[in-house]
Amino acid sequence: MYTNALETAGVKDANIVVAAPTPISGTSALVGVSKAYGEITGSSIDKNLLDAAINEIAVTGSITSVDPDDAAVLIAQIKDELKRGGYTDAESISGLIDELSVQYGFTLTASEKQQIIDLCLKLLKADQVQSSVGSVVGKVGGFFSGLFGKLFKK
């Protein structure tokens, strides 16, 4: 789930360790990173983008009918398909989820499927809001790349 979120953010070739004494969702970490980014750079990540990223982690973590790693793979594949285009409404996204679920042999609950549909619609809406300056993935990627570049200067 965390690797997928970082890839969505445009961070590649990164080694991360996620550790906590109790199970965590990762949403607080994103908020903390956003705050740190603002303090380091003097600028902030768009609230729509941050909300979409937080929602992605929450939805991926809430899919319990399949293995957590499989849920992350499914979400990543769905996002790849969204980037290719042709999925603009709940009905077309539902069909995509059904197709990929069959392909991967997953059985999602109706609630999980609806959460994924809602996530996709949120990602598409956030992307439309940002379309004049780049995609959600590009903006979030720039956010993390800039943050990590400033934090880990050699």
PDB file of C-alpha atoms in Angstrom:
ATOM      1  CA  MET A   1       0.000   0.000   0.000  1.00  0.00           C
ATOM      2  CA  TYR A   2       2.772   2.457   0.892  1.00  0.00           C
ATOM      3  CA  THR A   3       4.825   1.591  -2.176  1.00  0.00           C
ATOM      4  CA  ASN A   4       1.769   2.205  -4.344  1.00  0.00           C
ATOM      5  CA  ALA A   5       1.127   5.548  -2.674  1.00  0.00           C
ATOM      6  CA  LEU A   6       4.739   6.591  -3.263  1.00  0.00           C
ATOM      7  CA  GLU A   7       4.566   5.473  -6.891  1.00  0.00           C
ATOM      8  CA  THR A   8       1.371   7.461  -7.293  1.00  0.00           C
ATOM      9  CA  ALA A   9       3.293  10.382  -5.886  1.00  0.00           C
ATOM     10  CA  GLY A  10       5.985   9.874  -8.515  1.00  0.00           C
ATOM     11  CA  VAL A  11       8.611   8.532  -6.140  1.00  0.00           C
ATOM     12  CA  LYS A  12      10.509   5.673  -7.715  1.00  0.00           C
ATOM     13  CA  ASP A  13      13.691   3.927  -6.556  1.00  0.00           C
ATOM     14  CA  ALA A  14      13.003   4.774  -2.907  1.00  0.00           C
ATOM     15  CA  ASN A  15      13.535   2.515   0.062  1.00  0.00           C
ATOM     16  CA  ILE A  16      11.061   3.075   2.845  1.00  0.00           C
ATOM     17  CA  VAL A  17      10.432   1.457   6.178  1.00  0.00           C
ATOM     18  CA  VAL A  18       7.000   1.715   7.722  1.00  0.00           C
ATOM     19  CA  ALA A  19       7.041   0.874  11.394  1.00  0.00           C
ATOM     20  CA  ALA A  20       4.684   1.461  14.285  1.00  0.00           C
ATOM     21  CA  PRO A  21       3.946  -0.263  17.578  1.00  0.00           C
ATOM     22  CA  THR A  22       0.328  -0.785  16.464  1.00  0.00           C
ATOM     23  CA  PRO A  23      -1.367  -1.069  13.051  1.00  0.00           C
ATOM     24  CA  ILE A  24      -1.521   2.275  11.244  1.00  0.00           C
ATOM     25  CA  SER A  25      -3.277   3.593   8.164  1.00  0.00           C
ATOM     26  CA  GLY A  26      -0.585   5.962   6.932  1.00  0.00           C
ATOM     27  CA  THR A  27      -2.937   8.895   6.523  1.00  0.00           C
ATOM     28  CA  SER A  28      -1.378  10.825   9.411  1.00  0.00           C
ATOM     29  CA  ALA A  29       2.034  10.322   7.839  1.00  0.00           C
ATOM     30  CA  LEU A  30       0.842  11.979   4.629  1.00  0.00           C
ATOM     31  CA  VAL A  31      -0.494  14.943   6.564  1.00  0.00           C
ATOM     32  CA  GLY A  32       2.806  15.190   8.469  1.00  0.00           C
ATOM     33  CA  VAL A  33       4.835  15.020   5.266  1.00  0.00           C
ATOM     34  CA  SER A  34       2.640  17.719   3.762  1.00  0.00           C
ATOM     35  CA  LYS A  35       3.246  19.973   6.746  1.00  0.00           C
ATOM     36  CA  ALA A  36       6.997  19.305   6.651  1.00  0.00           C
ATOM     37  CA  TYR A  37       7.042  20.067   2.928  1.00  0.00           C
ATOM     38  CA  GLY A  38       5.382  23.419   3.566  1.00  0.00           C
ATOM     39  CA  GLU A  39       7.895  24.300   6.267  1.00  0.00           C
ATOM     40  CA  ILE A  40      10.882  23.253   4.154  1.00  0.00           C
ATOM     41  CA  THR A  41       9.849  24.786   0.838  1.00  0.00           C
ATOM     42  CA  GLY A  42       7.581  27.637   1.866  1.00  0.00           C
ATOM     43  CA  SER A  43       4.834  26.256  -0.373  1.00  0.00           C
ATOM     44  CA  SER A  44       2.146  23.701   0.234  1.00  0.00           C
ATOM     45  CA  ILE A  45       0.583  20.792  -1.595  1.00  0.00           C
ATOM     46  CA  ASP A  46      -2.872  21.413  -2.997  1.00  0.00           C
ATOM     47  CA  LYS A  47      -5.579  20.333  -0.543  1.00  0.00           C
ATOM     48  CA  ASN A  48      -7.475  18.435  -3.254  1.00  0.00           C
ATOM     49  CA  LEU A  49      -4.369  16.405  -4.034  1.00  0.00           C
ATOM     50  CA  LEU A  50      -3.633  15.694  -0.387  1.00  0.00           C
ATOM     51  CA  ASP A  51      -7.244  14.667   0.199  1.00  0.00           C
ATOM     52  CA  ALA A  52      -7.125  12.305  -2.798  1.00  0.00           C
ATOM     53  CA  ALA A  53      -3.861  10.725  -1.585  1.00  0.00           C
ATOM     54  CA  ILE A  54      -5.213  10.266   1.949  1.00  0.00           C
ATOM     55  CA  ASN A  55      -8.392   8.735   0.557  1.00  0.00           C
ATOM     56  CA  GLU A  56      -6.368   6.338  -1.573  1.00  0.00           C
ATOM     57  CA  ILE A  57      -4.478   5.001   1.445  1.00  0.00           C
ATOM     58  CA  ALA A  58      -7.682   4.705   3.479  1.00  0.00           C
ATOM     59  CA  VAL A  59      -9.557   2.843   0.736  1.00  0.00           C
ATOM     60  CA  THR A  60      -6.667   0.504  -0.035  1.00  0.00           C
ATOM     61  CA  GLY A  61      -6.346  -0.315   3.661  1.00  0.00           C
ATOM     62  CA  SER A  62     -10.063  -0.937   4.009  1.00  0.00           C
ATOM     63  CA  ILE A  63     -10.150  -3.694   1.384  1.00  0.00           C
ATOM     64  CA  THR A  64     -10.119  -6.776   3.585  1.00  0.00           C
ATOM     65  CA  SER A  65     -11.623  -9.383   1.260  1.00  0.00           C
ATOM     66  CA  VAL A  66      -8.220  -9.853  -0.406  1.00  0.00           C
ATOM     67  CA  ASP A  67      -4.624  -9.816   0.812  1.00  0.00           C
ATOM     68  CA  PRO A  68      -3.388  -6.236   1.490  1.00  0.00           C
ATOM     69  CA  ASP A  69      -0.656  -6.584  -1.156  1.00  0.00           C
ATOM     70  CA  ASP A  70      -3.256  -7.772  -3.665  1.00  0.00           C
ATOM     71  CA  ALA A  71      -5.460  -4.785  -2.799  1.00  0.00           C
ATOM     72  CA  ALA A  72      -2.536  -2.455  -3.527  1.00  0.00           C
ATOM     73  CA  VAL A  73      -1.925  -4.203  -6.872  1.00  0.00           C
ATOM     74  CA  LEU A  74      -5.596  -3.866  -7.777  1.00  0.00           C
ATOM     75  CA  ILE A  75      -5.683  -0.145  -6.929  1.00  0.00           C
ATOM     76  CA  ALA A  76      -2.460   0.447  -8.879  1.00  0.00           C
ATOM     77  CA  GLN A  77      -3.876  -1.328 -11.937  1.00  0.00           C
ATOM     78  CA  ILE A  78      -7.129   0.604 -11.725  1.00  0.00           C
ATOM     79  CA  LYS A  79      -5.221   3.892 -11.563  1.00  0.00           C
ATOM     80  CA  ASP A  80      -3.116   2.877 -14.564  1.00  0.00           C
ATOM     81  CA  GLU A  81      -6.305   2.250 -16.509  1.00  0.00           C
ATOM     82  CA  LEU A  82      -7.767   5.585 -15.380  1.00  0.00           C
ATOM     83  CA  LYS A  83      -4.656   7.332 -16.727  1.00  0.00           C
ATOM     84  CA  ARG A  84      -5.195   5.688 -20.107  1.00  0.00           C
ATOM     85  CA  GLY A  85      -8.640   7.289 -20.241  1.00  0.00           C
ATOM     86  CA  GLY A  86     -12.122   6.187 -21.145  1.00  0.00           C
ATOM     87  CA  TYR A  87     -13.377   5.881 -17.581  1.00  0.00           C
ATOM     88  CA  THR A  88     -15.343   8.966 -16.666  1.00  0.00           C
ATOM     89  CA  ASP A  89     -18.309   7.811 -14.615  1.00  0.00           C
ATOM     90  CA  ALA A  90     -19.308   5.302 -11.951  1.00  0.00           C
ATOM     91  CA  GLU A  91     -20.692   2.825 -14.482  1.00  0.00           C
ATOM     92  CA  SER A  92     -17.536   2.596 -16.585  1.00  0.00           C
ATOM     93  CA  ILE A  93     -15.351   2.421 -13.460  1.00  0.00           C
ATOM     94  CA  SER A  94     -17.565  -0.342 -12.054  1.00  0.00           C
ATOM     95  CA  GLY A  95     -17.053  -2.317 -15.256  1.00  0.00           C
ATOM     96  CA  LEU A  96     -13.291  -1.829 -15.005  1.00  0.00           C
ATOM     97  CA  ILE A  97     -13.287  -3.065 -11.403  1.00  0.00           C
ATOM     98  CA  ASP A  98     -15.336  -6.126 -12.401  1.00  0.00           C
ATOM     99  CA  GLU A  99     -12.974  -6.877 -15.288  1.00  0.00           C
ATOM    100  CA  LEU A 100      -9.834  -6.583 -13.168  1.00  0.00           C
ATOM    101  CA  SER A 101     -11.380  -8.539 -10.291  1.00  0.00           C
ATOM    102  CA  VAL A 102     -12.042 -11.434 -12.653  1.00  0.00           C
ATOM    103  CA  GLN A 103      -8.572 -11.113 -14.179  1.00  0.00           C
ATOM    104  CA  TYR A 104      -6.910 -11.289 -10.752  1.00  0.00           C
ATOM    105  CA  GLY A 105      -9.390 -13.756  -9.248  1.00  0.00           C
ATOM    106  CA  PHE A 106     -10.528 -11.323  -6.541  1.00  0.00           C
ATOM    107  CA  THR A 107     -13.961 -11.182  -4.992  1.00  0.00           C
ATOM    108  CA  LEU A 108     -14.726  -7.761  -3.570  1.00  0.00           C
ATOM    109  CA  THR A 109     -17.683  -6.934  -1.359  1.00  0.00           C
ATOM    110  CA  ALA A 110     -20.234  -4.456  -2.686  1.00  0.00           C
ATOM    111  CA  SER A 111     -19.009  -1.924  -0.121  1.00  0.00           C
ATOM    112  CA  GLU A 112     -15.366  -2.331  -1.176  1.00  0.00           C
ATOM    113  CA  LYS A 113     -16.292  -1.942  -4.826  1.00  0.00           C
ATOM    114  CA  GLN A 114     -18.251   1.226  -4.059  1.00  0.00           C
ATOM    115  CA  GLN A 115     -15.332   2.650  -2.068  1.00  0.00           C
ATOM    116  CA  ILE A 116     -13.031   2.042  -5.037  1.00  0.00           C
ATOM    117  CA  ILE A 117     -15.533   3.686  -7.403  1.00  0.00           C
ATOM    118  CA  ASP A 118     -15.769   6.698  -5.081  1.00  0.00           C
ATOM    119  CA  LEU A 119     -11.959   6.877  -4.879  1.00  0.00           C
ATOM    120  CA  CYS A 120     -11.650   6.798  -8.667  1.00  0.00           C
ATOM    121  CA  LEU A 121     -14.235   9.553  -9.058  1.00  0.00           C
ATOM    122  CA  LYS A 122     -12.346  11.637  -6.479  1.00  0.00           C
ATOM    123  CA  LEU A 123      -9.048  11.065  -8.313  1.00  0.00           C
ATOM    124  CA  LEU A 124     -10.646  12.025 -11.620  1.00  0.00           C
ATOM    125  CA  LYS A 125     -12.203  15.149 -10.079  1.00  0.00           C
ATOM    126  CA  ALA A 126      -8.915  16.176  -8.459  1.00  0.00           C
ATOM    127  CA  ASP A 127      -7.195  15.630 -11.802  1.00  0.00           C
ATOM    128  CA  GLN A 128      -9.761  17.840 -13.566  1.00  0.00           C
ATOM    129  CA  VAL A 129      -9.247  20.565 -10.976  1.00  0.00           C
ATOM    130  CA  GLN A 130      -5.499  20.391 -11.604  1.00  0.00           C
ATOM    131  CA  SER A 131      -5.654  19.805 -15.374  1.00  0.00           C
ATOM    132  CA  SER A 132      -4.360  23.257 -16.186  1.00  0.00           C
ATOM    133  CA  VAL A 133      -1.138  22.578 -14.257  1.00  0.00           C
ATOM    134  CA  GLY A 134      -0.732  18.810 -14.523  1.00  0.00           C
ATOM    135  CA  SER A 135      -2.198  15.532 -13.400  1.00  0.00           C
ATOM    136  CA  VAL A 136      -2.751  14.421  -9.825  1.00  0.00           C
ATOM    137  CA  VAL A 137       0.087  11.966 -10.162  1.00  0.00           C
ATOM    138  CA  GLY A 138       2.423  14.610 -11.512  1.00  0.00           C
ATOM    139  CA  LYS A 139       1.576  17.154  -8.829  1.00  0.00           C
ATOM    140  CA  VAL A 140       1.857  14.676  -5.984  1.00  0.00           C
ATOM    141  CA  GLY A 141       5.038  13.309  -7.549  1.00  0.00           C
ATOM    142  CA  GLY A 142       6.542  16.766  -7.626  1.00  0.00           C
ATOM    143  CA  PHE A 143       5.554  17.259  -4.008  1.00  0.00           C
ATOM    144  CA  PHE A 144       7.329  14.110  -2.809  1.00  0.00           C
ATOM    145  CA  SER A 145      10.322  14.519  -5.115  1.00  0.00           C
ATOM    146  CA  GLY A 146      10.847  18.065  -3.874  1.00  0.00           C
ATOM    147  CA  LEU A 147      10.442  17.037  -0.265  1.00  0.00           C
ATOM    148  CA  PHE A 148      12.800  14.076  -0.476  1.00  0.00           C
ATOM    149  CA  GLY A 149      15.285  16.138  -2.457  1.00  0.00           C
ATOM    150  CA  LYS A 150      15.429  18.728   0.302  1.00  0.00           C
ATOM    151  CA  LEU A 151      15.434  16.214   3.138  1.00  0.00           C
ATOM    152  CA  PHE A 152      18.109  13.927   1.729  1.00  0.00           C
ATOM    153  CA  LYS A 153      20.546  16.297   0.023  1.00  0.00           C
ATOM    154  CA  LYS A 154      23.966  14.737  -0.366  1.00  0.00           C
TER     155      LYS A 154
END
